Short mmCIF file of C-alpha atoms in Angstrom, two decimals:
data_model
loop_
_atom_site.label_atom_id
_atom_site.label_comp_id
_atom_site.label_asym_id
_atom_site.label_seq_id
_atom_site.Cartn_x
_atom_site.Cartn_y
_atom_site.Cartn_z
CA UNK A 5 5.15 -0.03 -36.57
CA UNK A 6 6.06 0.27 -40.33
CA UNK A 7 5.89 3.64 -41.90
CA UNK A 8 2.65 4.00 -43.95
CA UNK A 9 3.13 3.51 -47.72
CA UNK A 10 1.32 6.27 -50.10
CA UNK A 11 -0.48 4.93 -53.00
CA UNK A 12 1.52 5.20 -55.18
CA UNK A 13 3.77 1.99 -53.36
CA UNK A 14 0.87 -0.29 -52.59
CA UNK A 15 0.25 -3.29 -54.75
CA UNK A 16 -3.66 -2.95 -54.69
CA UNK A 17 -6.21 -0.72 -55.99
CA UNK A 18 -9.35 0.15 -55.06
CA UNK A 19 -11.57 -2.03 -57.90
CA UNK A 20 -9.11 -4.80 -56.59
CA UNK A 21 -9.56 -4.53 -53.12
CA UNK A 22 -13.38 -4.58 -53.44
CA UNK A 23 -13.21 -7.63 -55.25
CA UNK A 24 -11.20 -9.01 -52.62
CA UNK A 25 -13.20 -7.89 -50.04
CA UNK A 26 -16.38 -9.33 -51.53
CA UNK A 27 -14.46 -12.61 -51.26
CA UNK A 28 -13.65 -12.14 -48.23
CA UNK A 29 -17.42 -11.78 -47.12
CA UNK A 30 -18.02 -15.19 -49.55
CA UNK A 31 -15.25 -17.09 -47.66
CA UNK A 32 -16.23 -16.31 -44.11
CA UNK A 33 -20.00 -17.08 -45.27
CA UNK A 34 -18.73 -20.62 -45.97
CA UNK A 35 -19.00 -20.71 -42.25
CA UNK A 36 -20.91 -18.37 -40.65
CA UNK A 37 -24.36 -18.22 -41.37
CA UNK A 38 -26.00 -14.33 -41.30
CA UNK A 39 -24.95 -12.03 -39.01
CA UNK A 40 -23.67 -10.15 -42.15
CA UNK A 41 -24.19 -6.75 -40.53
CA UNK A 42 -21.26 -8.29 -37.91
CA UNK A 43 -19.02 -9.35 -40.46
CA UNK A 44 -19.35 -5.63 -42.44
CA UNK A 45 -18.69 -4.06 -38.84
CA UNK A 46 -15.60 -6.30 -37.89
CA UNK A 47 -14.22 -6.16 -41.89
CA UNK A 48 -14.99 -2.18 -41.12
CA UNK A 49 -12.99 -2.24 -38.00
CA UNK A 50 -9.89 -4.13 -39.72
CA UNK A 51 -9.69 -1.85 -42.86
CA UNK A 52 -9.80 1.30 -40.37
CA UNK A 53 -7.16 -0.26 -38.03
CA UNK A 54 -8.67 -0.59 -35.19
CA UNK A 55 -9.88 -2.59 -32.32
CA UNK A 56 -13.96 -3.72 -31.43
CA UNK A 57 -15.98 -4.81 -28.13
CA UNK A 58 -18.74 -7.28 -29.65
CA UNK A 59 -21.37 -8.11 -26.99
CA UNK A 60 -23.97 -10.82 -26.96
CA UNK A 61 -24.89 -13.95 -25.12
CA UNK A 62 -23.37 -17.07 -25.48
CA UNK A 63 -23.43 -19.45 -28.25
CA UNK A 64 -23.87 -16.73 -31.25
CA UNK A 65 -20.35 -18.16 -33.22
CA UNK A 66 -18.25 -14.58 -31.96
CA UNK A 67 -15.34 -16.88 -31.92
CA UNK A 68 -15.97 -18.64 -35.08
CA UNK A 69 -16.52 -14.89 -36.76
CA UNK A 70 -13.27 -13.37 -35.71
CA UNK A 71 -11.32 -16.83 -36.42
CA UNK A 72 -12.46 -17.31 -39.79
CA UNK A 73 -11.64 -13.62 -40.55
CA UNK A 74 -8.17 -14.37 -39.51
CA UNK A 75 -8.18 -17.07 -41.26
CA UNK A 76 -9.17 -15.51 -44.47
CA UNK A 77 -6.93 -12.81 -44.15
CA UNK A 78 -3.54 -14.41 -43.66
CA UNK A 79 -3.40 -13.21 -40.03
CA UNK A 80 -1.71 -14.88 -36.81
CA UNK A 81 -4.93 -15.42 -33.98
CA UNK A 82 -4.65 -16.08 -30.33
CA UNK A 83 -7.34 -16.35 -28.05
CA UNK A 84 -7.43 -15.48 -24.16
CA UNK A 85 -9.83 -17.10 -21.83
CA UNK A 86 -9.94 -13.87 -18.98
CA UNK A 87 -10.74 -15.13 -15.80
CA UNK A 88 -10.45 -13.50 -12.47
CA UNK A 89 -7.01 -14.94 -11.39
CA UNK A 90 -5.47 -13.95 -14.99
CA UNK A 91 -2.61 -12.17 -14.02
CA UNK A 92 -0.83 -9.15 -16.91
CA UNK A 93 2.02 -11.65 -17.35
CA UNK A 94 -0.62 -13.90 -18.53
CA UNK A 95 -1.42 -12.33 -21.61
CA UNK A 96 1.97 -10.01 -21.98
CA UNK A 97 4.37 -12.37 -21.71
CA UNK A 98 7.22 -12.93 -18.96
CA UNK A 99 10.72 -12.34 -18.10
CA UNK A 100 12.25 -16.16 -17.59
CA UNK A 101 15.63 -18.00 -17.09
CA UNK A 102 16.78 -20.03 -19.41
CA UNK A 103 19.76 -22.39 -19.35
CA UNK A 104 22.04 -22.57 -22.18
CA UNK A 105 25.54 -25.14 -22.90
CA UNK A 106 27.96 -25.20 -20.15
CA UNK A 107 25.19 -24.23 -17.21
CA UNK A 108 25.33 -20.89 -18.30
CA UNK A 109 21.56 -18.80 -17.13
CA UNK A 110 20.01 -15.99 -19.07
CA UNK A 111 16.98 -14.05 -19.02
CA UNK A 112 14.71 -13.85 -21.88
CA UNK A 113 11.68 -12.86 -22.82
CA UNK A 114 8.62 -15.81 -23.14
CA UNK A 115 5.96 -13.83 -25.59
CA UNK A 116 2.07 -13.80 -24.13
CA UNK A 117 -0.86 -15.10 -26.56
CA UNK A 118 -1.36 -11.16 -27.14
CA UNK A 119 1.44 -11.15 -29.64
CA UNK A 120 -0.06 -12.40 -32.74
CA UNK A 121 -2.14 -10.21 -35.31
CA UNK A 122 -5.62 -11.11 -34.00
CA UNK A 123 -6.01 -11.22 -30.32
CA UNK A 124 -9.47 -12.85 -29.60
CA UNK A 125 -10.15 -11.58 -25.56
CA UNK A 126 -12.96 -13.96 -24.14
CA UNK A 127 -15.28 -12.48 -21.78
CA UNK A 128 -12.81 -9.17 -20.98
CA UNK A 129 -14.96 -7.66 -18.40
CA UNK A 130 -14.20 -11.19 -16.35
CA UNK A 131 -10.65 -9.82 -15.80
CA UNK A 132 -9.60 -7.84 -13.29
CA UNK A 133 -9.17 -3.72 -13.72
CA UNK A 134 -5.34 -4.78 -13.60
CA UNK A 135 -5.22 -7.34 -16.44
CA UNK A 136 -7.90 -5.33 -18.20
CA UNK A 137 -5.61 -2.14 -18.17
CA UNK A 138 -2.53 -4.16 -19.21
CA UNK A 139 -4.36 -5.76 -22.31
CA UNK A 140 -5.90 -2.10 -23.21
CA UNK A 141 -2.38 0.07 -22.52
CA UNK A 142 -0.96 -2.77 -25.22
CA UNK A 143 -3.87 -2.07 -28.17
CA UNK A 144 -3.23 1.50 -27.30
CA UNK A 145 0.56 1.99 -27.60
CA UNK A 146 1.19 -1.69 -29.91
CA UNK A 147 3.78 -2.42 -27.61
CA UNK A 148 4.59 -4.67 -24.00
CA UNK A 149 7.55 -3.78 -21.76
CA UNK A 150 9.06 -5.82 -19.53
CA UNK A 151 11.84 -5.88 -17.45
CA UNK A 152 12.34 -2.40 -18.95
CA UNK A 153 12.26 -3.58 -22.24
CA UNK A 154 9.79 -2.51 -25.12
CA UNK A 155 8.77 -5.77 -27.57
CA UNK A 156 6.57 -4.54 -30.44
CA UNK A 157 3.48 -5.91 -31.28
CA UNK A 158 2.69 -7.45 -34.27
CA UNK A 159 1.76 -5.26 -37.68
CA UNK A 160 -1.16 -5.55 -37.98
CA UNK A 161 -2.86 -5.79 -34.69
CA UNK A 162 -5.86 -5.92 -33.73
CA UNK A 163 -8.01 -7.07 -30.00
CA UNK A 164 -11.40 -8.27 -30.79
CA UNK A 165 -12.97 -8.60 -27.38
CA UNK A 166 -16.20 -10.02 -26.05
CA UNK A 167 -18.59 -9.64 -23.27
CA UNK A 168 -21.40 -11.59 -21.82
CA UNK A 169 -24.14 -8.38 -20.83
CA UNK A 170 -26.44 -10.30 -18.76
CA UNK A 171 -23.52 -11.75 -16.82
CA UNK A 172 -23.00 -9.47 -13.66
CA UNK A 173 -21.53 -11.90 -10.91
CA UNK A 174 -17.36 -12.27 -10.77
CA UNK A 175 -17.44 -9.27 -13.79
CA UNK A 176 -15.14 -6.04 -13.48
CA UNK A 177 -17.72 -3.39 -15.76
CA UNK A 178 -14.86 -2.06 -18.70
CA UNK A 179 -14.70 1.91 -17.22
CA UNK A 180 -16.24 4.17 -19.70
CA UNK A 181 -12.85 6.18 -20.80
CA UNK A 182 -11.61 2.32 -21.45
CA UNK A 183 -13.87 1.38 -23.81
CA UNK A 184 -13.51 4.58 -25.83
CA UNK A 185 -10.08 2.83 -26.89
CA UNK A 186 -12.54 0.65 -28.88
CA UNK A 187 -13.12 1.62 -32.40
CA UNK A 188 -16.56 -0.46 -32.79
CA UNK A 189 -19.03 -1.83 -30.40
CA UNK A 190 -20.95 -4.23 -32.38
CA UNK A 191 -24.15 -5.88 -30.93
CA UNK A 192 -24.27 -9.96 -31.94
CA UNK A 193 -28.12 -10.51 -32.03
CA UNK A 194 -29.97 -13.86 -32.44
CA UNK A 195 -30.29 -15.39 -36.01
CA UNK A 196 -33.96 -15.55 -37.64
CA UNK A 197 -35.76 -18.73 -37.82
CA UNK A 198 -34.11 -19.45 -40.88
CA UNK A 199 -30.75 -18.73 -40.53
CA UNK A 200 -30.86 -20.61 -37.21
CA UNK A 201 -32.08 -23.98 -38.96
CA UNK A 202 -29.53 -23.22 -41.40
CA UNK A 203 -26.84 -23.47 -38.39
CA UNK A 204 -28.14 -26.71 -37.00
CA UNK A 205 -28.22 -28.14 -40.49
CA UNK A 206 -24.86 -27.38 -41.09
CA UNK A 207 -23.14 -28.58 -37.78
CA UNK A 208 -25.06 -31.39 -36.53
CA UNK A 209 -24.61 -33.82 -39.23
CA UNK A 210 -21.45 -35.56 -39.85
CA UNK A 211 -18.17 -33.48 -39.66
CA UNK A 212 -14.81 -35.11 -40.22
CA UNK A 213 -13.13 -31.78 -40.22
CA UNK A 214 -13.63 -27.96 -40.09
CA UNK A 215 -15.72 -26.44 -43.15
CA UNK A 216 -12.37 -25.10 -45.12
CA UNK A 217 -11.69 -21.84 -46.28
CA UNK A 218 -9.39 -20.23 -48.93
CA UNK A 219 -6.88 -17.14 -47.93
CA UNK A 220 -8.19 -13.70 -49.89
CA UNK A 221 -5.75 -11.16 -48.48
CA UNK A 222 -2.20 -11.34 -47.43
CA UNK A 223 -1.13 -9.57 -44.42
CA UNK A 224 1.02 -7.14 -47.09
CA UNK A 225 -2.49 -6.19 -49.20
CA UNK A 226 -4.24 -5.86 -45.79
CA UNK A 227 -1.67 -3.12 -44.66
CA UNK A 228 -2.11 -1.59 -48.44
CA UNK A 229 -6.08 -2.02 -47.78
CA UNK A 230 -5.83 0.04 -44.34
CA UNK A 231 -3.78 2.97 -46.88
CA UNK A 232 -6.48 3.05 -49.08
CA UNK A 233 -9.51 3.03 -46.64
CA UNK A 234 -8.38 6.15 -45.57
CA UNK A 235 -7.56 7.67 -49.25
CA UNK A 236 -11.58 7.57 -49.64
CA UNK A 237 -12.91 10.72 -50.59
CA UNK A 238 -15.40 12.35 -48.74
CA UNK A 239 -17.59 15.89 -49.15
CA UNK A 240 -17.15 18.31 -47.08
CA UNK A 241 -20.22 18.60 -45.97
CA UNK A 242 -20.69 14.69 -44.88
CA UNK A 243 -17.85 15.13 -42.91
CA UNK A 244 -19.38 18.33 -40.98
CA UNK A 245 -22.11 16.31 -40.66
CA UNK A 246 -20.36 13.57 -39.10
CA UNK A 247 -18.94 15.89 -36.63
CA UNK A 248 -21.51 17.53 -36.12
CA UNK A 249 -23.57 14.54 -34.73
CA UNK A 250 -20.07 13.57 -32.23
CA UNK A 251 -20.77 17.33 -31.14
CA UNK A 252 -24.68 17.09 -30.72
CA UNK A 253 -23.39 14.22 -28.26
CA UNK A 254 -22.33 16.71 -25.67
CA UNK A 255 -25.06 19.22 -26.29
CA UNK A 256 -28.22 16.63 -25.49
CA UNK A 257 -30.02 16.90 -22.62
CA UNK A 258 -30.90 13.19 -22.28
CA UNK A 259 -27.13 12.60 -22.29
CA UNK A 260 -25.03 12.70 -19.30
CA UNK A 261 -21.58 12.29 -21.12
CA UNK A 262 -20.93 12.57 -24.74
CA UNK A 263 -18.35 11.44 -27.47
CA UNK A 264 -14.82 13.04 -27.74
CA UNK A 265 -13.07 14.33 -30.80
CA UNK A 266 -11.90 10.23 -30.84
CA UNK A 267 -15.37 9.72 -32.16
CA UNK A 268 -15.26 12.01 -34.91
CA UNK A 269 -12.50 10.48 -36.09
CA UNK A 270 -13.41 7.02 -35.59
CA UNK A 271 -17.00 7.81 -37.28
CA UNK A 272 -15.28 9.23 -40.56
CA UNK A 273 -12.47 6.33 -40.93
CA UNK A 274 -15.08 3.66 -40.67
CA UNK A 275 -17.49 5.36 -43.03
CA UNK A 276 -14.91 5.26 -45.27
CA UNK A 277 -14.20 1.46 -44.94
CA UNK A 278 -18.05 0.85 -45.30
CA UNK A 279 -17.63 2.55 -48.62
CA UNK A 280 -15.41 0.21 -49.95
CA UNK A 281 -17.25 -2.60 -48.33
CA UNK A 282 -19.92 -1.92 -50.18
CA UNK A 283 -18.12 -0.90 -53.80
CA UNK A 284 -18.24 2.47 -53.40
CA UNK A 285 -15.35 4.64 -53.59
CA UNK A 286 -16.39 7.91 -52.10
CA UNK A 287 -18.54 8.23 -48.62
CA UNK A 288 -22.23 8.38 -48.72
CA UNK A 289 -24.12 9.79 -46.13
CA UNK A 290 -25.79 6.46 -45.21
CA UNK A 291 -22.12 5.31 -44.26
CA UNK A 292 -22.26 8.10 -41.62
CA UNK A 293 -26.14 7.22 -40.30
CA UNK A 294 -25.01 3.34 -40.77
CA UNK A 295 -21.94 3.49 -38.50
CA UNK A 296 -23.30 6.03 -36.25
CA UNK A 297 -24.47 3.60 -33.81
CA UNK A 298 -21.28 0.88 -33.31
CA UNK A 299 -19.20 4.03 -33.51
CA UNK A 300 -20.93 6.15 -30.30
CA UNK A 301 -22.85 3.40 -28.33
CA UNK A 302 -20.38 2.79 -25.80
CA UNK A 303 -19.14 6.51 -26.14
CA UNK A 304 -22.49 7.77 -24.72
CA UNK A 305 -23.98 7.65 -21.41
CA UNK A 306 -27.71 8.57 -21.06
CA UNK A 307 -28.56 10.38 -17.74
CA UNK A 308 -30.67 8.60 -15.30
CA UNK A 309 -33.85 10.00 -16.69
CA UNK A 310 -33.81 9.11 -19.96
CA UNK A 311 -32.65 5.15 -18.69
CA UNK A 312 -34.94 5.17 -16.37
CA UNK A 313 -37.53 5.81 -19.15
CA UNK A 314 -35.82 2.86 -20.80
CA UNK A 315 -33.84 4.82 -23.18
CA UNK A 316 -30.70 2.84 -24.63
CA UNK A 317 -27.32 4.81 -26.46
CA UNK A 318 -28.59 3.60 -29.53
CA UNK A 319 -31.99 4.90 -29.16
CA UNK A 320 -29.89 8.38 -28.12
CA UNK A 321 -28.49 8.07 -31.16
CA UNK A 322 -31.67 7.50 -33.35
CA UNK A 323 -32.68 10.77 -31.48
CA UNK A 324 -30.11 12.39 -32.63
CA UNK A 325 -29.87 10.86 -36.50
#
């Protein structure tokens, strides 16, 4: 990983950036229609540097989202299809021989799709705990070693991973203290009437080619955009709040296990991106109450009683809002 910059190197400012990420919204737009609050919560994810779980059913363009954001921002994608017989090598990459002049045989090192700066995971809980742990250990420590050998990941990296939740049969369910490496969970919902006849309008006629888009963000200004997100000011007391709810987590009665100090964290560094996502250049306490929900819905675990009553995480966390 590169060292981090201070402001003072980067080529960007904040008034720039905003601009930049406005386009960025506009660009993606050209080919996603709604699901705005999923685009803020990936764009969120990216500017904080981190990795996000989206979960919906099929056929709600989670693909085409994370794609076109790659696309737009200047950024290597690879996408893995998991599947019960994917093996670690799959997606890591492999130790192989090679033959070079004179019938001379060497091992090198053939990279896996997870070494590009978006890694798009398909249906992760359809892998087994094995491949899931090798895919999570690499978004973790941005790194694969094989053959006793450490290969870096790419700068930046990030694992935008989906899952099917009415799927149960050939799944492995992600362990809770696994998906705590996530930064955001974000929930794809179905688009309104509108926005779905806007979708069939646009992809059922005639289409010679995919609907372009321009580049807004090199991969440079997006490392410079990650240094400012978290050069956002924020008051004091927003930020005890913001811990404060993490800590309220543990104390509920209604919850069985609560969010770790990892949440705190994650809840303050995404506010902060949300700020600038929505040109603002200090943190608001609606950031907090806005990401409270993607940041601590899979951090959460409601006892028995409360799901039995049909209580969800995010409903624990409306409680606790």
């Amino acid at each position: 990983m590169s060292q981090d910059p201070t402001t003072d190197d980067l080529e960007l400012d904040i008034d720039e950036l905003q601009t930049k990420l406005a386009r960025v919204r506009e660009e993606v737009g050209r080919r996603l229609v709604g699901q705005q609050r999923v685009l803020d919560d990936l764009l969120a994810c990216v500017l904080a540097d981190g990795n996000a779980l989206l979960e919906s059913n099929p056929g709600l363009a989670k693909t085409l989202t994370v794609r076109t954001l790659a696309n737009v921002t200047d950024l290597d994608f690879s996408r893995v299809q998991n599947t019960p017989d994917l093996m670690p090598s799959d997606i890591t990459g492999t130790e192989i021989i090679r033959e070079g002049e004179g019938g001379s045989r060497e091992f090198v090192f053939e990279q896996g799709p997870i070494f590009a700066n978006v890694v798009l995971a398909d249906e992760i809980n359809r892998a087994t705990p094995k491949t899931q742990a090798a895919l999570l250990e690499a978004m973790e420590e941005g790194q694969v070693t094989a053959a006793g050998e450490t290969h870096a990941l790419p700068d930046p990296f990030f694992v935008m991973a989906t899952q099917n939740p009415i799927e149960q049969e050939g799944t492995y369910r992600l362990p809770e203290a696994q998906m705590d490496r996530f930064l955001l969970k974000i929930l794809v919902d179905y688009p309104s009437l509108d926005e779905e006849l806007a979708v069939v309008d646009r992809y059922t006629g005639r289409v010679d080619e995919a609907i372009p888009v321009e580049q807004v963000l090199s991969r440079e200004e997006l490392l410079d955009a990650q240094t400012l997100t978290r050069e956002v000011p924020i008051a004091d007391d927003i930020r005890e709040r913001a811990v404060e709810l993490v800590r309220e987590t543990r104390e509920a009665d209604h919850i069985e296990y609560g969010a770790s100090p990892r949440a705190s964290m994650a809840l303050v560094v995404t506010a902060k991106a949300r700020a600038l996502i929505e040109g603002r250049a200090y943190v608001s306490e609606d950031d907090i109450e806005r990401m409270a929900k993607p940041v601590l819905r899979h951090r959460v675990v409601v006892d028995f009683r409360a799901e039995r009553d049909g209580m969800t995480p995010d409903d624990a966390v409306d409680e606790l809002l």
